Short mmCIF file of C-alpha atoms and ligand atoms in Angstrom, two decimals:
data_model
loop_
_atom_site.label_atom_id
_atom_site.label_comp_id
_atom_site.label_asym_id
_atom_site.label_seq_id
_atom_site.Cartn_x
_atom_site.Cartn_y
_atom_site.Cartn_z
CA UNK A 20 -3.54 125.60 -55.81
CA UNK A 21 -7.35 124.82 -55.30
CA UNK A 22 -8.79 127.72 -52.49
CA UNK A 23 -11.48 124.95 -51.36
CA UNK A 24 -11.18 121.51 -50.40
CA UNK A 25 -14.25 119.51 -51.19
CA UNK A 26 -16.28 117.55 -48.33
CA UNK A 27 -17.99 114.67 -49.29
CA UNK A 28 -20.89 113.46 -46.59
CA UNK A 29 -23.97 111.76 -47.33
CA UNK A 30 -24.33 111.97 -50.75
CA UNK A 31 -23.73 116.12 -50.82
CA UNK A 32 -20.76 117.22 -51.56
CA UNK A 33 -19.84 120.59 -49.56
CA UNK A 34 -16.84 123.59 -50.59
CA UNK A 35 -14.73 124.46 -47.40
CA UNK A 36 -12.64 127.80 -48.68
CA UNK A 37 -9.06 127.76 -47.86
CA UNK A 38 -7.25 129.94 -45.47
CA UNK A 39 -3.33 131.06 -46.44
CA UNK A 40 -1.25 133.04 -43.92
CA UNK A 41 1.60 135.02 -44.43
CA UNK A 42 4.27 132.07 -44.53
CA UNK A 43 1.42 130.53 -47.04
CA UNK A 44 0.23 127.87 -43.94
CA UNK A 45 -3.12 126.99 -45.16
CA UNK A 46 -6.44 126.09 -43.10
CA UNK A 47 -9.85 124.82 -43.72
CA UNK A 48 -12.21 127.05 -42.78
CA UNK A 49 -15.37 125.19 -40.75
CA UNK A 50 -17.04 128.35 -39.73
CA UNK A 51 -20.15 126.90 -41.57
CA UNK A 52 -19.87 123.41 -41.36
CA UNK A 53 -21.77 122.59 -38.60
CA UNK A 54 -24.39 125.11 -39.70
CA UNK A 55 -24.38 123.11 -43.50
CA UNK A 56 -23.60 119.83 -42.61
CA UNK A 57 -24.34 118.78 -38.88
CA UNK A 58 -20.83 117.83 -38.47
CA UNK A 59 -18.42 119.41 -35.40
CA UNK A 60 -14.72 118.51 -35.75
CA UNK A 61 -12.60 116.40 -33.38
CA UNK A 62 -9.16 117.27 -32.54
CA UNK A 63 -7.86 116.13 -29.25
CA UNK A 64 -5.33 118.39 -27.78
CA UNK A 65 -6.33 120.92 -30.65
CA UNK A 66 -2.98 119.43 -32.47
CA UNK A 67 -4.65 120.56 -35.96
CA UNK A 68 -6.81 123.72 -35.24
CA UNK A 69 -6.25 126.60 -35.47
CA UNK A 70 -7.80 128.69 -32.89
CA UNK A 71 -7.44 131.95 -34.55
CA UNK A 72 -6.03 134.28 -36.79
CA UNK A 73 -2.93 135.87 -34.74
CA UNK A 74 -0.38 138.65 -36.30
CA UNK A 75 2.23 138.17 -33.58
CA UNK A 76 4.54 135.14 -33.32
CA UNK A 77 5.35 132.98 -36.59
CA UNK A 78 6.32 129.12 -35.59
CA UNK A 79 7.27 126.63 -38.41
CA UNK A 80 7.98 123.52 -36.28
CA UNK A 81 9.26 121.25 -38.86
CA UNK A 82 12.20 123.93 -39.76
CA UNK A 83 13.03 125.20 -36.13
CA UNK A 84 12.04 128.74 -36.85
CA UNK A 85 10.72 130.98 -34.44
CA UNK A 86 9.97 135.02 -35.45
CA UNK A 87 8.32 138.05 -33.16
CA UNK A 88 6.58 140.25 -35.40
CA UNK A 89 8.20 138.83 -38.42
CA UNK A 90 12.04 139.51 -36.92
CA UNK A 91 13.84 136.06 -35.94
CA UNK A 92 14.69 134.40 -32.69
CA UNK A 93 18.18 134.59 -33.20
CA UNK A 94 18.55 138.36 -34.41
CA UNK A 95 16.38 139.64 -31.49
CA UNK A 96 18.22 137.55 -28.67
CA UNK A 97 21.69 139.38 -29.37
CA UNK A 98 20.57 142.53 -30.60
CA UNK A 99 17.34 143.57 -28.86
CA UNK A 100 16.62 143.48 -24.72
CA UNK A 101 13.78 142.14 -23.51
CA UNK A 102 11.89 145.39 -22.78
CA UNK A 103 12.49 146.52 -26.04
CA UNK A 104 11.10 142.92 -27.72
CA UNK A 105 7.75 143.39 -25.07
CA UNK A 106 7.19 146.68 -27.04
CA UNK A 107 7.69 144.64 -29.90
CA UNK A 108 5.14 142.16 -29.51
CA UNK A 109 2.89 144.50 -27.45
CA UNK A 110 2.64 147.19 -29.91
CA UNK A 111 3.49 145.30 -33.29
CA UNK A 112 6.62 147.60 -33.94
CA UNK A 113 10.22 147.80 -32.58
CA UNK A 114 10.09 151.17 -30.46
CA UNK A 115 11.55 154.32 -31.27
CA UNK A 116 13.81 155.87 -28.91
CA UNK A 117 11.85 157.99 -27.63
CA UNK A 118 8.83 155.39 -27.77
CA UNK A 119 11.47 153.12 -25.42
CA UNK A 120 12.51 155.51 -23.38
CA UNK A 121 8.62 156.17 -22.30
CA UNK A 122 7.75 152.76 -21.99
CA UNK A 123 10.74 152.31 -19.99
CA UNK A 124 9.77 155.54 -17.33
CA UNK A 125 5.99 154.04 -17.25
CA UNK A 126 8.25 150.40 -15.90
CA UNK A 127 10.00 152.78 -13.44
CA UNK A 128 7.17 154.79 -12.34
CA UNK A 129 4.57 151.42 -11.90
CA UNK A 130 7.18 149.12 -10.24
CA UNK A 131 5.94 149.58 -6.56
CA UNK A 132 3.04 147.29 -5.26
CA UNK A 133 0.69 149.12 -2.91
CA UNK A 134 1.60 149.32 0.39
CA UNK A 135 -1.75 147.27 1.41
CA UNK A 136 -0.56 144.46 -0.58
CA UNK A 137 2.19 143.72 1.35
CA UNK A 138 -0.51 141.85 3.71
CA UNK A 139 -1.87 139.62 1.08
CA UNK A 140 1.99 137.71 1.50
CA UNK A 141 1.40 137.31 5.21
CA UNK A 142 -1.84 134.95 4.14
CA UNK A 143 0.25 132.58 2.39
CA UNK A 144 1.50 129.37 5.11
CA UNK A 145 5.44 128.85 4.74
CA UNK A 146 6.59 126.97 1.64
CA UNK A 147 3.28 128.20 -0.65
CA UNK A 148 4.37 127.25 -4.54
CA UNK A 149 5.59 130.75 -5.85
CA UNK A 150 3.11 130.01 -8.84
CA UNK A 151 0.42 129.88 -6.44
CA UNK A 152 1.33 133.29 -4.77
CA UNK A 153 1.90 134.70 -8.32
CA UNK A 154 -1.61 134.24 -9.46
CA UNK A 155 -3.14 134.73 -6.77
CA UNK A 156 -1.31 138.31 -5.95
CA UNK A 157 -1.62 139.05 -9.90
CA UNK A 158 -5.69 138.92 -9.47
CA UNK A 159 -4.94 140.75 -6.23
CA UNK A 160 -3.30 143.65 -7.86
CA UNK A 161 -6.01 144.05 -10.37
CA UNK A 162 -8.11 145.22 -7.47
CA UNK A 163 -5.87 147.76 -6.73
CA UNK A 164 -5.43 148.68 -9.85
CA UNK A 165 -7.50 151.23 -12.06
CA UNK A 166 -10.24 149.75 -14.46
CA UNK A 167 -8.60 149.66 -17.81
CA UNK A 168 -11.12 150.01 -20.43
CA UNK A 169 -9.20 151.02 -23.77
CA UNK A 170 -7.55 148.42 -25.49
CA UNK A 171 -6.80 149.86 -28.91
CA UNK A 172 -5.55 153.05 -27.48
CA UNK A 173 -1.53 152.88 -28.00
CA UNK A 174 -1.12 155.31 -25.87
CA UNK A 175 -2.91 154.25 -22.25
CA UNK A 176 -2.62 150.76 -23.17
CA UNK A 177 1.38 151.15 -22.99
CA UNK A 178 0.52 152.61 -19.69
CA UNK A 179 -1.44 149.58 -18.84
CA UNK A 180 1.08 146.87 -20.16
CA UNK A 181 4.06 148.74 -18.04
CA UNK A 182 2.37 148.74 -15.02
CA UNK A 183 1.03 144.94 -15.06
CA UNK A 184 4.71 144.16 -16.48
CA UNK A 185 6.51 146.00 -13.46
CA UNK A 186 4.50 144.91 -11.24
CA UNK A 187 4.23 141.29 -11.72
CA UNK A 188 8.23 141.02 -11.16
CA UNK A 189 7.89 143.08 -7.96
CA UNK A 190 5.42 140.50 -7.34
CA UNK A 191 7.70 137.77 -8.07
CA UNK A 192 10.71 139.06 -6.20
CA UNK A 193 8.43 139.83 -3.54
CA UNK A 194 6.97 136.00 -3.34
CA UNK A 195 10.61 134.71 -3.11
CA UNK A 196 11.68 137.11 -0.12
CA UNK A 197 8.41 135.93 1.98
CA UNK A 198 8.89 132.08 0.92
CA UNK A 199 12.60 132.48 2.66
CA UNK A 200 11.29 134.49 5.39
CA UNK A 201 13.65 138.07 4.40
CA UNK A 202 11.93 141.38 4.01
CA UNK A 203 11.12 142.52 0.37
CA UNK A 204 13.48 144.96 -1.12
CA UNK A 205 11.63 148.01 -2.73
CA UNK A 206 12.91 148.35 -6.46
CA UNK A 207 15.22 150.77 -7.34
CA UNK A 208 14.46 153.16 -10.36
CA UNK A 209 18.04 153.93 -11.36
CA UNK A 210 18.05 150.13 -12.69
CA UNK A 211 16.37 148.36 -15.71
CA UNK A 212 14.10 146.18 -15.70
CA UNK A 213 16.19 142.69 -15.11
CA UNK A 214 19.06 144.25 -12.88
CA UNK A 215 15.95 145.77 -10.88
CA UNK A 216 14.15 142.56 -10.40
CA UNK A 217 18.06 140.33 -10.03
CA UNK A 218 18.15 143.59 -6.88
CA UNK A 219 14.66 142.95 -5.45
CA UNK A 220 15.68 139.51 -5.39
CA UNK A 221 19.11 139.14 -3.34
CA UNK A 222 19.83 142.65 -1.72
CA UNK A 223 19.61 142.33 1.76
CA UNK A 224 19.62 145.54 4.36
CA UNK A 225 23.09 146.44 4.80
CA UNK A 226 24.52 144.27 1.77
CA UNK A 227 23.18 145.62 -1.99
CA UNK A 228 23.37 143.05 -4.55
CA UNK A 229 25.13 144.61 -7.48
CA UNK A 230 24.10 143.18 -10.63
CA UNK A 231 26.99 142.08 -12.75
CA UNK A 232 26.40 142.67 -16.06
CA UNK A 233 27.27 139.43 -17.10
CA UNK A 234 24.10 137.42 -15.17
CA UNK A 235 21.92 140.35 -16.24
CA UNK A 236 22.57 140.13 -20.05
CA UNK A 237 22.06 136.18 -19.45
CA UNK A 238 18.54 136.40 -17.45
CA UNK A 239 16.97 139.05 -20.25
CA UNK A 240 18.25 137.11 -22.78
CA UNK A 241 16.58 134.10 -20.78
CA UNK A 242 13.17 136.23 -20.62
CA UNK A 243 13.31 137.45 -24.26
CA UNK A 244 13.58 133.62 -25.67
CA UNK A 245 10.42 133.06 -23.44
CA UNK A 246 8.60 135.96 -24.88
CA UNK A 247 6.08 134.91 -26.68
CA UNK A 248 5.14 131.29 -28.42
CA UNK A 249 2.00 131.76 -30.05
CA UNK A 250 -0.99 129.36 -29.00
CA UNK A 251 0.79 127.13 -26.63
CA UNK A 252 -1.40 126.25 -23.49
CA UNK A 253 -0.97 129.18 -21.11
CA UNK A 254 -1.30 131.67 -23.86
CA UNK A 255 -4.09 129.66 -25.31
CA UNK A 256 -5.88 130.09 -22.09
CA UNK A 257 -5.37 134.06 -21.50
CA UNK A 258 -6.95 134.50 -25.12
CA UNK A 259 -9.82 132.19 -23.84
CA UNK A 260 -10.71 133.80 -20.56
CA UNK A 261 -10.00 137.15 -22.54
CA UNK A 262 -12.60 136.26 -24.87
CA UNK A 263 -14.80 136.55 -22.30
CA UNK A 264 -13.99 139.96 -21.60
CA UNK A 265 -12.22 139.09 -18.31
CA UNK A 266 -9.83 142.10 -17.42
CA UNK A 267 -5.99 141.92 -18.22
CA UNK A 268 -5.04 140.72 -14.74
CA UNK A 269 -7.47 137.99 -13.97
CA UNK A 270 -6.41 136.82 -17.78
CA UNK A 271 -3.27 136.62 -17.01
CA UNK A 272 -3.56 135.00 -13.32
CA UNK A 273 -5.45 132.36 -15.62
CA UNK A 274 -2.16 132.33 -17.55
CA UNK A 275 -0.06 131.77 -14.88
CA UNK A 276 -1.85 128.56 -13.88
CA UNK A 277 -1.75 126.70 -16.87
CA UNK A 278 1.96 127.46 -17.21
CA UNK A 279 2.58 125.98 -13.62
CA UNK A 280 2.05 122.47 -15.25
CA UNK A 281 4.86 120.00 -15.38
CA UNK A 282 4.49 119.49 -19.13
CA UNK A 283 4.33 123.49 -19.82
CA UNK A 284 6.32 125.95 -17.75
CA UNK A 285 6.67 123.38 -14.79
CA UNK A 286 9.04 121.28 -17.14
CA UNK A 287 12.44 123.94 -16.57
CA UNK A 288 11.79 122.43 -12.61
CA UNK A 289 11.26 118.81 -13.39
CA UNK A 290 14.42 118.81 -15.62
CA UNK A 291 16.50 119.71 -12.52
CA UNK A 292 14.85 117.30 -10.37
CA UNK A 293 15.65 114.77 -13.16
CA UNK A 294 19.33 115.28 -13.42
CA UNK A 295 19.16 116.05 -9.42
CA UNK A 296 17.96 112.72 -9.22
CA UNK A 297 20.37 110.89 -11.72
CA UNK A 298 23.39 112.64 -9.94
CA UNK A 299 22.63 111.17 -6.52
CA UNK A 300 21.15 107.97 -7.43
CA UNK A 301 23.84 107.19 -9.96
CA UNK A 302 22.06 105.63 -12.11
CA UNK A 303 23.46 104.60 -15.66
CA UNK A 304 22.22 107.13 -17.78
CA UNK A 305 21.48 104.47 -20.88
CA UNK A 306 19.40 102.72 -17.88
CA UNK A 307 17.53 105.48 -17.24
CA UNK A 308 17.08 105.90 -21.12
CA UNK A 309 15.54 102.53 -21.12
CA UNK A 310 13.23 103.51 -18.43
CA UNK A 311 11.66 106.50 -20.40
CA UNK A 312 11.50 104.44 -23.66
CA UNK A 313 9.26 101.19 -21.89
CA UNK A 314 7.33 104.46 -19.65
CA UNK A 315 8.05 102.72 -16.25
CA UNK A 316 5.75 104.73 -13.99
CA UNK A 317 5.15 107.44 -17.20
CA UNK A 318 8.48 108.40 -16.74
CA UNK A 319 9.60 111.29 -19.35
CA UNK A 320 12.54 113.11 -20.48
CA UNK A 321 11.91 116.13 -19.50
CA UNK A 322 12.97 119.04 -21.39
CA UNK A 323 12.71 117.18 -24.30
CA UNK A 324 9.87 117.01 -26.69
CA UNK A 325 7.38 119.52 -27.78
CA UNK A 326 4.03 119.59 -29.55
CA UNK A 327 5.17 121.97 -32.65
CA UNK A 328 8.87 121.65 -32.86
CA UNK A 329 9.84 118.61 -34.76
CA UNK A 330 13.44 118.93 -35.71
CA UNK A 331 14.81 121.66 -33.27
CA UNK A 332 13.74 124.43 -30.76
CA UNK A 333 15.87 127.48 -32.03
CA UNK A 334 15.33 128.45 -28.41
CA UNK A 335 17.35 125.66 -26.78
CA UNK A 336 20.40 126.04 -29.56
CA UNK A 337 20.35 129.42 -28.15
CA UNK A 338 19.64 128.52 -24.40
CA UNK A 339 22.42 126.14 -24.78
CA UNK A 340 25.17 128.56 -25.92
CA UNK A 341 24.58 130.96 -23.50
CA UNK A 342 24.64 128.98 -20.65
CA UNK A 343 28.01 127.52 -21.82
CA UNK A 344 29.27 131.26 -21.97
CA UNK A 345 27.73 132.43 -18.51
CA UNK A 346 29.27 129.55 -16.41
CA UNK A 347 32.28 129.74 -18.57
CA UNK A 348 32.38 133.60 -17.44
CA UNK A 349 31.35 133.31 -14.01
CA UNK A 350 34.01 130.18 -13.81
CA UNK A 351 31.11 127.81 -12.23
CA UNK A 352 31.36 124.09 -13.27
CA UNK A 353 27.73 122.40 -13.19
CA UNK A 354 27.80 119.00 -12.60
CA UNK A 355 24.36 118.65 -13.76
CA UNK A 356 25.67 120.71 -17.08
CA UNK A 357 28.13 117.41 -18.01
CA UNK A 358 25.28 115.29 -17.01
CA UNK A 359 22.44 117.26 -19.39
CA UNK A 360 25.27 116.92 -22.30
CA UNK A 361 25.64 113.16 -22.00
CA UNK A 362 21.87 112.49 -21.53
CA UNK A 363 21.30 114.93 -24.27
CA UNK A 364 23.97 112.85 -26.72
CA UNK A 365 22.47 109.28 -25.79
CA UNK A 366 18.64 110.34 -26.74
CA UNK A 367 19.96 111.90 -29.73
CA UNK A 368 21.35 108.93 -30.91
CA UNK A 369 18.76 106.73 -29.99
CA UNK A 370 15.96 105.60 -32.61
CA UNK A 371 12.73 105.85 -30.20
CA UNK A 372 13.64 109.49 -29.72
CA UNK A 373 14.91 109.93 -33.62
CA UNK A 374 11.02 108.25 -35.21
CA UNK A 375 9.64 110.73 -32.59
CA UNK A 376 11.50 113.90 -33.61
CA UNK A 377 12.10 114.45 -30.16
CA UNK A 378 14.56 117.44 -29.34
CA UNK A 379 15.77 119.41 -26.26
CA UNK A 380 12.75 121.91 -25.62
CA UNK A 381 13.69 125.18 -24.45
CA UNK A 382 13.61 124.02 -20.39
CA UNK A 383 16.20 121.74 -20.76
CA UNK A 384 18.97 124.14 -20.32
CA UNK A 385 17.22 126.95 -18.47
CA UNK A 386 17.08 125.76 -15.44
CA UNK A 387 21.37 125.53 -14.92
CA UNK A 388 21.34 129.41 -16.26
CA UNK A 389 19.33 129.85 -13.81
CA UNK A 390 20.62 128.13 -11.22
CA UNK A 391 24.29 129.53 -12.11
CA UNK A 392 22.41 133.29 -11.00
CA UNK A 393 21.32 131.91 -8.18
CA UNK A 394 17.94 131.40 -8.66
CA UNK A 395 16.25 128.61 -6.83
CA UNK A 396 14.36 126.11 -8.55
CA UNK A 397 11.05 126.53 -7.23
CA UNK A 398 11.24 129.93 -8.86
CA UNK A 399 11.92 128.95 -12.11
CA UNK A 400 8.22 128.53 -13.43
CA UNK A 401 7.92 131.95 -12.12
CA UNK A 402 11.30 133.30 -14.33
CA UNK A 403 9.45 132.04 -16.91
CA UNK A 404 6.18 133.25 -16.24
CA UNK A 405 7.95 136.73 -16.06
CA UNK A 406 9.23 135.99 -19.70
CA UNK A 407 5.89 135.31 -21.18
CA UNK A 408 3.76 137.86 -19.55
CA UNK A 409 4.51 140.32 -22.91
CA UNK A 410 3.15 137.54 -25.06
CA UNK A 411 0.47 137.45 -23.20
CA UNK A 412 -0.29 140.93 -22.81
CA UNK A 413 -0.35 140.94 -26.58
CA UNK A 414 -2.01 138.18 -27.49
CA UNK A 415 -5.13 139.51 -24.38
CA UNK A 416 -5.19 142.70 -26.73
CA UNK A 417 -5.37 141.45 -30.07
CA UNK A 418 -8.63 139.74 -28.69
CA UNK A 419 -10.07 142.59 -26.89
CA UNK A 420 -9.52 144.75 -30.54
CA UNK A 421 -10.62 141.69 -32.80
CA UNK A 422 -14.14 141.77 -33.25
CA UNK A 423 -13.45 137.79 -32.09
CA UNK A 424 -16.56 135.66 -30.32
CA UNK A 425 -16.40 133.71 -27.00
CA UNK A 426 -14.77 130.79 -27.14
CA UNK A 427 -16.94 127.89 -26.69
CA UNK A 428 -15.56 124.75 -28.09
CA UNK A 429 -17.87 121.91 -28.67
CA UNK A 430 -17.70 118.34 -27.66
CA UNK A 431 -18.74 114.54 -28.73
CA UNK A 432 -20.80 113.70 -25.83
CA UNK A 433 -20.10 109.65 -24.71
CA UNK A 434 -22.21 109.54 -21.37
CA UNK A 435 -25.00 107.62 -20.66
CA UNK A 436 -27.67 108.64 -22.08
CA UNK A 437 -31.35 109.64 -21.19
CA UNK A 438 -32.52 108.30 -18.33
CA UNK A 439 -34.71 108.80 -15.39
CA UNK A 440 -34.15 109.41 -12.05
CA UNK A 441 -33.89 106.28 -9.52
CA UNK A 442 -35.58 107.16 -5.83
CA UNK A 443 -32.47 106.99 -3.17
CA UNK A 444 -34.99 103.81 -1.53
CA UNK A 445 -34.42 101.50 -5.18
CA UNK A 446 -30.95 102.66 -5.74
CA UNK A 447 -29.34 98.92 -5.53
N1 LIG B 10 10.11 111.61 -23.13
C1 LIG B 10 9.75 110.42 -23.65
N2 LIG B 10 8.83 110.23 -24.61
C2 LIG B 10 8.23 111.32 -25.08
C3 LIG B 10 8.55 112.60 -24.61
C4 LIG B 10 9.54 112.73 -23.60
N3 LIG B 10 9.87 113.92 -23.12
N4 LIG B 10 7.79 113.52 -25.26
C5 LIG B 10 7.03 112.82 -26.11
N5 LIG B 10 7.30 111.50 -26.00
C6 LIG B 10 6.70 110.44 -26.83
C7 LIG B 10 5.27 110.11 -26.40
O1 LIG B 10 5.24 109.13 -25.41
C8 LIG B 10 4.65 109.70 -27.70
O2 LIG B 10 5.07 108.40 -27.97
P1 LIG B 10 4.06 107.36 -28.74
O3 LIG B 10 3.74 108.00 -30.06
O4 LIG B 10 4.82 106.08 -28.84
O5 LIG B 10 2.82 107.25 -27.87
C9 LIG B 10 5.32 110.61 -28.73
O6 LIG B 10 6.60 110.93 -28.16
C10 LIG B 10 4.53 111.88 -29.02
O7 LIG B 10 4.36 112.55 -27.79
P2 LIG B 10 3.05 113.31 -27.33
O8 LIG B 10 2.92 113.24 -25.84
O9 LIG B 10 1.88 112.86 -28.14
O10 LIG B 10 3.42 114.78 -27.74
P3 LIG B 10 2.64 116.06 -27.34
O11 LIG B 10 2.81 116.98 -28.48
O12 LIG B 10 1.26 115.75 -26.89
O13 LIG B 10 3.44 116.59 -26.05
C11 LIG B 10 5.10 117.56 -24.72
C12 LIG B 10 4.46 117.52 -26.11
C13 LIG B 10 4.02 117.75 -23.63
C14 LIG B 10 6.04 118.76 -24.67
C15 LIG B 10 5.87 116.24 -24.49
O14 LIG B 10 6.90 116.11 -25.44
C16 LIG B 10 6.45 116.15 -23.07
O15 LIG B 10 5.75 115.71 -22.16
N6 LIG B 10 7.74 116.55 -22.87
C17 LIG B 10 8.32 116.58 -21.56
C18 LIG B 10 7.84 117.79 -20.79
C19 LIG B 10 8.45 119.07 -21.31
O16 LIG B 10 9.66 119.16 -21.50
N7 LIG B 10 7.60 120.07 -21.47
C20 LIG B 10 8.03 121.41 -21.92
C21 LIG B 10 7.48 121.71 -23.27
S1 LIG B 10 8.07 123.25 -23.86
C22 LIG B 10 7.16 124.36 -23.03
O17 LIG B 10 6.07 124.17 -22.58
C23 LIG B 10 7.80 125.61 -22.81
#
């Protein structure tokens, strides 16, 4: 195997070395080429660069396999919790004991919002998106916060991580109980993390909301598979406005606004509203097939599709069974379950989505977990905003310790070009 590739461009012929990564993916390395040749490179929607060098989340697309630190999908979503996996990909290393049972005090001891904060929620009108209030409260808390300055420090950087982590689902929990007009619940530090936030969520004065054990082991299991997915848009865009040196918290709030996007995190919501709207219309689901395939209007199957994953998403096989096994336990029958299986088996079998390599993505069967615990659907791109702050609490440090540049992509530019200005009086 040759460790260049050759570039031939006006007569000269140039040596671009080879990059190999662990799993033996290889890149070109352009570092130079602009400097030796003149040339930039083109890639629209970045579908062939590689941004960076990353030693967190492994993704091979064409064989469905998705690892944290090296460990797969599937081992870490029956074995390991969430909290335990954010360690993970925080810190490199599944925790010790001990290690755990620190990080999980520092969750306990961080999970109240300042009082003062409380106000920022009375600024929001009725109705305010939750990701809107989530971002906006996330920058919000970094002013309340203390200045973090020490990145590769284990030690206060766990401290760091636990209290952004806690506190963004106190956030969360929080946005829900203004957007319904019922007082927050303070957290409770005899519960963990998820049975915490499912409490913060629906307890109400006199009645506590006891988590069953059932809906939380479904919900972190939900927020593990969300954990981390290397250079996908949202995380892409922490990593970016961390390159700056932005702090942690007004990376993330950047974060949290690409995610809100109907073809990223926003796509768990429009899958609901999909089959929502296929239940009470009626429509023939092969009609509605037909629909997606000719693009009436840009219509989309939603939940299905994805930029890397081109035979399966190992997180939707997973998604899939344990949804089946929560409303099987909690004895709920989903209508829009049946009709996400049948839509599911006609696009499977049909040859525009088979030449595509287009699978169920993992928000195609998040959303009826979700709405089996009672979550409702305009909090979903929050759940999952929630699930990926870890990943992108790791992937903000492994910029700030990288002795990585600003990014500053380039462009082609196609405007007009020079010309001089036109007095308002001759402007025709
Ligand atoms: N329904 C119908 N056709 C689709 C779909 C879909 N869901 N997804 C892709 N296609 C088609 C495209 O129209 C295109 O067809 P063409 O080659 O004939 O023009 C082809 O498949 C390739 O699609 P692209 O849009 O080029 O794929 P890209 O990698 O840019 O987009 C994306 C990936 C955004 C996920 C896309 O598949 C999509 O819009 N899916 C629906 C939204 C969704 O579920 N998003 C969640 C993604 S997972 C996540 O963010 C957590």
């Amino acid at each position: 195997m040759s460790n260049t590739a050759t570039l031939v461009y006006d007569g000269k012929q140039y040596e671009l070395p080879i990059v190999v990564g662990t799993e033996h993916e290889k890149a070109i390395d352009i570092t130079s080429l602009r400097a030796d040749t003149g040339l930039i490179t083109l890639d629209s929607g970045y579908a062939n660069t590689g941004a960076c060098r990353s030693a967190i989340t492994y993704i091979d697309g064409e064989r469905g396999i998705l690892r944290y630190r090296g460990y797969p999908i599937e081992e870490l979503a029956v074995k390991a919790t969430f909290v335990e996996t954010s360690y993970l990909l925080i810190f490199g290393e599944l925790p010790t004991a001990s290690q755990l049972a620190d990080f999980r005090a520092l969750l306990a001891e961080h999970e109240l919002i300042h009082e003062d904060m409380r106000h920022h929620f009375d600024g929001f009108p009725p109705n305010s998106p939750p990701m809107a209030i989530l971002s906006a409260m996330i920058n919000a808390a970094g002013c309340f916060e203390p200045v973090f300055m020490a990145p590769d420090d284990d030690e206060h950087f766990m401290e760091s991580a636990a209290r952004l982590m806690s506190k963004v689902r106190t956030i969360a929990a929080a946005s829900y109980r203004k957007s319904i007009g019922k007082p927050m619940n303070y957290p409770r530090p005899d519960l963990r993390y998820t049975a915490n936030f499912l409490h913060m969520m629906f307890s109400r004065p006199h009645r506590l909301y006891e988590p069953d054990p059932v809906v939380v082991e479904a919900l972190d299991r939900l927020l593990l598979l969300h954990a981390d997915h290397e250079q996908n848009c949202s995380t892409s865009t922490v990593r970016m406005v961390g390159s700056s040196h932005a702090n942690l918290y007004a990376s993330v709030a950047a974060g949290v606004c690409a995610l809100w996007g109907p073809l990223h995190g926003g796509a768990n919501v429009a899958v609901i509203e999909m089959l929502t709207k296929l239940l009470e219309s009626g429509e023939k689901l092969e009609t509605f097939i037909e629909r997606v395939k000719r693009r009436d209007a840009g219509v989309r199957l939603m939940g299905f599709g994805h930029r890397v994953y081109k035979n399966f998403d190992p997180r939707a096989k997973i998604i899939k069974a344990s949804c089946d096994a929560l409303l099987e336990r909690l004895g709920i029958h989903d209508p829009l379950l049946d009709l996400a299986v049948r839509l599911e088996e006609i696009a499977l079998s049909d040859d525009y989505f088979i030449e595509r390599k287009l699978y169920p993505n993992v928000d195609y069967y998040s959303g009826i977990i979700m709405r089996a615990i009672g979550i409702p659907t305009n909090m979903f791109t929050v759940m999952f905003a929630i699930g990926r702050l870890p990943g992108w609490i790791a992937h903000w440090r492994e910029v700030r310790i990288s002795d990585s540049r600003i990014d500053r992509p380039r462009q082609i530019y196609v405007g007009p070009a020079e010309r001089s200005y036109v007095p308002l009086e001759e402007r025709g």
